[in-house]
C-alpha positions as YAML, in Angstrom:
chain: A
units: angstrom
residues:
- id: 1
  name: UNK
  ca: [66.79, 41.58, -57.28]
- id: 2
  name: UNK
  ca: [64.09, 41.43, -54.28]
- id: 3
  name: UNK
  ca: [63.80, 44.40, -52.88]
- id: 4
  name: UNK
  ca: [62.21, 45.33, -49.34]
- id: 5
  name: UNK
  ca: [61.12, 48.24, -47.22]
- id: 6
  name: UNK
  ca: [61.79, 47.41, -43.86]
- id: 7
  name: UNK
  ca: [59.98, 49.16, -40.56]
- id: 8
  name: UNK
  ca: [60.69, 48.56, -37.01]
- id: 9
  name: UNK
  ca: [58.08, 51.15, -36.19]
- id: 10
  name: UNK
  ca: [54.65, 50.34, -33.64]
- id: 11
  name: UNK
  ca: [52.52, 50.77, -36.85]
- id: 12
  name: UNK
  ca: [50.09, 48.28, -35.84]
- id: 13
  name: UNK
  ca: [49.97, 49.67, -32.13]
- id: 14
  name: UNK
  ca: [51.96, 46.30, -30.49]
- id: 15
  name: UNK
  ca: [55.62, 47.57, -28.81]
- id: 16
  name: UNK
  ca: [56.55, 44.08, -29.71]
- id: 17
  name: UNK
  ca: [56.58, 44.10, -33.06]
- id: 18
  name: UNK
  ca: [59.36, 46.50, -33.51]
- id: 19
  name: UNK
  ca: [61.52, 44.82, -30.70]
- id: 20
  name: UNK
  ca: [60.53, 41.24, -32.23]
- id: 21
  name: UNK
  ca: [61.71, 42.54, -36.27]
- id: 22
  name: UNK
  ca: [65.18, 44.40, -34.13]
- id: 23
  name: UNK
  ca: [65.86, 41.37, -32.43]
- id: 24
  name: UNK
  ca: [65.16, 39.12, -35.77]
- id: 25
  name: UNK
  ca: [67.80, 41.31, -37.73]
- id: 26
  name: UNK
  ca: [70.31, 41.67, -34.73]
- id: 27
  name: UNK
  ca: [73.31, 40.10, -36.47]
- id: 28
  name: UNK
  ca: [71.73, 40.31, -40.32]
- id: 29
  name: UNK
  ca: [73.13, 43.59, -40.78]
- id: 30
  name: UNK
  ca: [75.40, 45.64, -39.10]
- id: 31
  name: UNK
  ca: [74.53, 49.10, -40.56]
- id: 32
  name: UNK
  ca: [77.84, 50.70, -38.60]
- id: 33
  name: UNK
  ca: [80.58, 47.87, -40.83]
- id: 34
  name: UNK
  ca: [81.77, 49.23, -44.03]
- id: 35
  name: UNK
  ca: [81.13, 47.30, -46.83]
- id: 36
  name: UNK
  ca: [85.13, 46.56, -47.27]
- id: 37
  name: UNK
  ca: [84.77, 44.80, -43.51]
- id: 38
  name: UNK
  ca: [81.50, 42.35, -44.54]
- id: 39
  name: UNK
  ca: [83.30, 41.46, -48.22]
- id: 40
  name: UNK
  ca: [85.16, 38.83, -46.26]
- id: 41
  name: UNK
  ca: [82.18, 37.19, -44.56]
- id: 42
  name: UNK
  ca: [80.42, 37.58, -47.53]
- id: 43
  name: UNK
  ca: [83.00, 35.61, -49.83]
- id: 44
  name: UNK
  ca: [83.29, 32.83, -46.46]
- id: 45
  name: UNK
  ca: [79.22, 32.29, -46.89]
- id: 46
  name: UNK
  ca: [79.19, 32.23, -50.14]
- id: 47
  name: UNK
  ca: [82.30, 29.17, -50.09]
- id: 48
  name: UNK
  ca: [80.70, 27.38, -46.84]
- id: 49
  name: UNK
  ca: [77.05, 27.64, -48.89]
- id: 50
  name: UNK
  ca: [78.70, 25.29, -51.47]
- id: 51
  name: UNK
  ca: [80.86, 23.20, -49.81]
- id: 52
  name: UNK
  ca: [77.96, 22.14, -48.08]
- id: 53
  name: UNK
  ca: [76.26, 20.97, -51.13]
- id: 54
  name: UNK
  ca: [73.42, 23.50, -51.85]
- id: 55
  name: UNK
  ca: [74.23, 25.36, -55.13]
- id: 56
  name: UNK
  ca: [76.91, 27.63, -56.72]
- id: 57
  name: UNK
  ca: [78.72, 29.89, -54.55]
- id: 58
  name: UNK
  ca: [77.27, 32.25, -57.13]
- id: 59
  name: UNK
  ca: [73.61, 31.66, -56.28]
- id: 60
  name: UNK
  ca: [74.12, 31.54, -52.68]
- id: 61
  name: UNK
  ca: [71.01, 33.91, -51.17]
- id: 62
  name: UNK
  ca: [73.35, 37.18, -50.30]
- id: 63
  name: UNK
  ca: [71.48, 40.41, -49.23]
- id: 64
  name: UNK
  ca: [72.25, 43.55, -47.91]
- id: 65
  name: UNK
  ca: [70.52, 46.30, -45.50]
- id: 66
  name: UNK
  ca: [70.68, 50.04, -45.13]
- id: 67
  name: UNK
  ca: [69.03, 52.65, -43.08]
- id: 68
  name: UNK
  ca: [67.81, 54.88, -45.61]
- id: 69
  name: UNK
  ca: [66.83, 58.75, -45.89]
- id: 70
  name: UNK
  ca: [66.46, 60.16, -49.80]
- id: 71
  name: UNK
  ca: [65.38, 63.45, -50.74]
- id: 72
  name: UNK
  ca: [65.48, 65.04, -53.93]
- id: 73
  name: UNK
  ca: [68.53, 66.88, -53.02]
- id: 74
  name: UNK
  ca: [71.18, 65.71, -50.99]
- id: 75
  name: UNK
  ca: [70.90, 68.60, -49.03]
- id: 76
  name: UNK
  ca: [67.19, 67.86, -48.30]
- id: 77
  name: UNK
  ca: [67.90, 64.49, -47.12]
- id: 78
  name: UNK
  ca: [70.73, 65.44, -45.24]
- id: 79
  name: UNK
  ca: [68.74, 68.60, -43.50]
- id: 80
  name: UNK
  ca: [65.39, 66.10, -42.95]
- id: 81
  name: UNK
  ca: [67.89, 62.81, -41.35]
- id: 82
  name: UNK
  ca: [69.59, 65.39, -38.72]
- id: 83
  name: UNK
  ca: [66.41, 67.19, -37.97]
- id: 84
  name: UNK
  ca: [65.62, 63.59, -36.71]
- id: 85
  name: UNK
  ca: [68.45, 63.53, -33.80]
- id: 86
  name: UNK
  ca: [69.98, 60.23, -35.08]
- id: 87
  name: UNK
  ca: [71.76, 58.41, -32.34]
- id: 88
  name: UNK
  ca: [75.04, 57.53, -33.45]
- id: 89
  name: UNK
  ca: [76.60, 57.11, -29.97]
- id: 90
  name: UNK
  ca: [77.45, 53.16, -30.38]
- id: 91
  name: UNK
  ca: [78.68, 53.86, -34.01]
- id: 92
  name: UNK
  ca: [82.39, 54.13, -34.42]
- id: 93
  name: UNK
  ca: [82.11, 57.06, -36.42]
- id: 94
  name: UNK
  ca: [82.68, 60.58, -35.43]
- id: 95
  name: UNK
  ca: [80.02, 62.36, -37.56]
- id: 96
  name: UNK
  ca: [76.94, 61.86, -39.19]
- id: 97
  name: UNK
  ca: [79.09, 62.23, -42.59]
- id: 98
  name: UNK
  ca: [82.09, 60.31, -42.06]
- id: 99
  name: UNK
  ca: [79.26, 57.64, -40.48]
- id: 100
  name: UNK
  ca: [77.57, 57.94, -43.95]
- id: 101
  name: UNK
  ca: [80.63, 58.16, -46.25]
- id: 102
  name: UNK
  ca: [81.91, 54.65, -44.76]
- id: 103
  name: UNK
  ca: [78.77, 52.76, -43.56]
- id: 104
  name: UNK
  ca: [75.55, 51.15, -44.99]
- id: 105
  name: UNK
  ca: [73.60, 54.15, -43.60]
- id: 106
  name: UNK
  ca: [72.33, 56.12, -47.30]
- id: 107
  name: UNK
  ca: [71.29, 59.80, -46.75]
- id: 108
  name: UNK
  ca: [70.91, 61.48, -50.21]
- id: 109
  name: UNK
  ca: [69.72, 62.21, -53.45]
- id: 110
  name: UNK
  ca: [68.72, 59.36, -55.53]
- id: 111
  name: UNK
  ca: [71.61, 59.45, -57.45]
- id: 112
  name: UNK
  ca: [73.37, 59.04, -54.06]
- id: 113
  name: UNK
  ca: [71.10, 56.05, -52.93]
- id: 114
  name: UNK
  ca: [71.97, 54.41, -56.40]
- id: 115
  name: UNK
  ca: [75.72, 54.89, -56.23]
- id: 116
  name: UNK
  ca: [75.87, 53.45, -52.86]
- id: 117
  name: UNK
  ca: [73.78, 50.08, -54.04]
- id: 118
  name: UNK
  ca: [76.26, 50.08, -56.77]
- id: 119
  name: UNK
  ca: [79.19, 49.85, -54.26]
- id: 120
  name: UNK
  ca: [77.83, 47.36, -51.92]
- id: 121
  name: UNK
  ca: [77.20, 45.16, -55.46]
- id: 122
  name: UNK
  ca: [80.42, 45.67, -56.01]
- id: 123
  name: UNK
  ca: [82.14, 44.93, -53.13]
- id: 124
  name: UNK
  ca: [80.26, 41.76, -52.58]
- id: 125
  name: UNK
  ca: [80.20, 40.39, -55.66]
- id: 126
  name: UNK
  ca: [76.57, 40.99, -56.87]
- id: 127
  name: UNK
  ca: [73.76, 39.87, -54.72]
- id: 128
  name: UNK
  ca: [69.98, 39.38, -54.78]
- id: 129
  name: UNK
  ca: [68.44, 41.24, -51.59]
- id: 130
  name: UNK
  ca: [68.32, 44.38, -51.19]
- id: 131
  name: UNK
  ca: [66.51, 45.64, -47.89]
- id: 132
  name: UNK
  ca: [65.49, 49.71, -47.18]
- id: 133
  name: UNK
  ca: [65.23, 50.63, -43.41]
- id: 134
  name: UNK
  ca: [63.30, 53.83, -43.89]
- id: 135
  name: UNK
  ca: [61.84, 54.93, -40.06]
- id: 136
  name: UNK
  ca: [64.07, 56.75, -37.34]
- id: 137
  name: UNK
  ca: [63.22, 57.29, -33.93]
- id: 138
  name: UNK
  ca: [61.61, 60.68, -33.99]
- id: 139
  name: UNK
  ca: [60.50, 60.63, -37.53]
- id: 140
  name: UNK
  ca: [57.00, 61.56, -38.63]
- id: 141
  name: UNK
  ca: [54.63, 58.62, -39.89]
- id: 142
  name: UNK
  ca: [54.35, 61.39, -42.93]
- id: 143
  name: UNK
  ca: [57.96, 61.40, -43.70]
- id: 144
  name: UNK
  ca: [58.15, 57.67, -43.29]
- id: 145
  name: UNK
  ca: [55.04, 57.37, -46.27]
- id: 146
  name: UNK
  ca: [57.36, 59.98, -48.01]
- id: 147
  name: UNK
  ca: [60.13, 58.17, -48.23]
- id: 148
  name: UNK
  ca: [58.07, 54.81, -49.50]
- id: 149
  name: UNK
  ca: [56.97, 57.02, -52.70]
- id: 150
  name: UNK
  ca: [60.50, 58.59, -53.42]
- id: 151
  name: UNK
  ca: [61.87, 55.30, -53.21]
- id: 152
  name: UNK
  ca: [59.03, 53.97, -55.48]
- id: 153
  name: UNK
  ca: [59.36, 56.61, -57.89]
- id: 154
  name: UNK
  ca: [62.96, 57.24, -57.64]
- id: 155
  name: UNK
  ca: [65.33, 54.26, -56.73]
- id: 156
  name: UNK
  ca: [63.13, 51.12, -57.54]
- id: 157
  name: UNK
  ca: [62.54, 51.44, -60.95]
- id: 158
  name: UNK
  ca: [66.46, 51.92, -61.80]
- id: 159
  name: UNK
  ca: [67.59, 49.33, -59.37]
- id: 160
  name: UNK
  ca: [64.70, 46.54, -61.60]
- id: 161
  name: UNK
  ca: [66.65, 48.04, -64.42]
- id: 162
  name: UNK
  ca: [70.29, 47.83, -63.49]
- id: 163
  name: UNK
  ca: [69.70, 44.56, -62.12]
- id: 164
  name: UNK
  ca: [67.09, 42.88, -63.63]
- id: 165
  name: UNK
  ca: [69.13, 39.55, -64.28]
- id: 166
  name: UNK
  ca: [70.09, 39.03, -60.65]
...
């Protein structure tokens, strides 16, 4: 499994790079749509990708995306991702939980994290990609940097493990 850690943040001091790597993934991944809702569109790529000649439905390059926030304690995370006034106005969700129980977005423990990976596996029928959206509008560069090494020490070395032979 490839796995990425994603950034639309102005780290390099250019306001276009963030809009140019939104605008890039506009349509890649809709963090709001349940995993249940992209199965389907999943399953359609993965026919189309053979029917047009190039490989196994099987090794067709699937992916998937989440806006992640891990802390060593669910509460932690939880605490930290609201203290960052996420906007979930365009999301069809009513609350930051019921937004996290049903979408791609992954606030939690690394246990949490984990189980959620496990789902989206499941639901699409394994895949290859797995990409970490890890910065919030209003979130410290500090947090962001924090969130790198939990995710290094925490989630990374048991995803290479559980899915070394994707």
């Amino acid at each position: 499994m490839e796995i990425g850690i994603f950034s639309t943040g102005n780290l390099a001091g250019d306001p276009s790079v963030g809009a140019t790597a939104t605008e890039r993934l506009r349509g890649l991944v809709k963090l709001a749509q349940r995993a249940e809702q992209a199965a389907p569109h999943v399953r359609y790529f993965r026919e189309r990708y053979a029917a047009h000649g190039h490989g196994t439905a099987e090794s067709a390059p699937v992916g998937s995306g989440a806006k992640v926030h891990v802390g060593l304690r669910s509460q932690d995370a939880l605490r930290e991702f609201e203290a960052q006034r996420p906007d979930l106005s365009k999301w069809p969700y009513d609350t930051l939980e019921e937004a996290i129980r049903h979408s791609a977005l992954t606030v939690g423990s690394p246990a949490q994290v984990l189980d959620k990976i496990a789902h989206f596996q499941e639901q699409y029928g394994g895949y290859q990609r797995q990409m970490f959206s890890i910065d919030q509008p209003g979130g410290a560069f500090d947090q962001m940097l924090e969130q790198i090494d939990l995710l290094g020490e925490h989630i990374l070395p048991a995803l290479r493990a559980a899915y070394a032979h994707a």
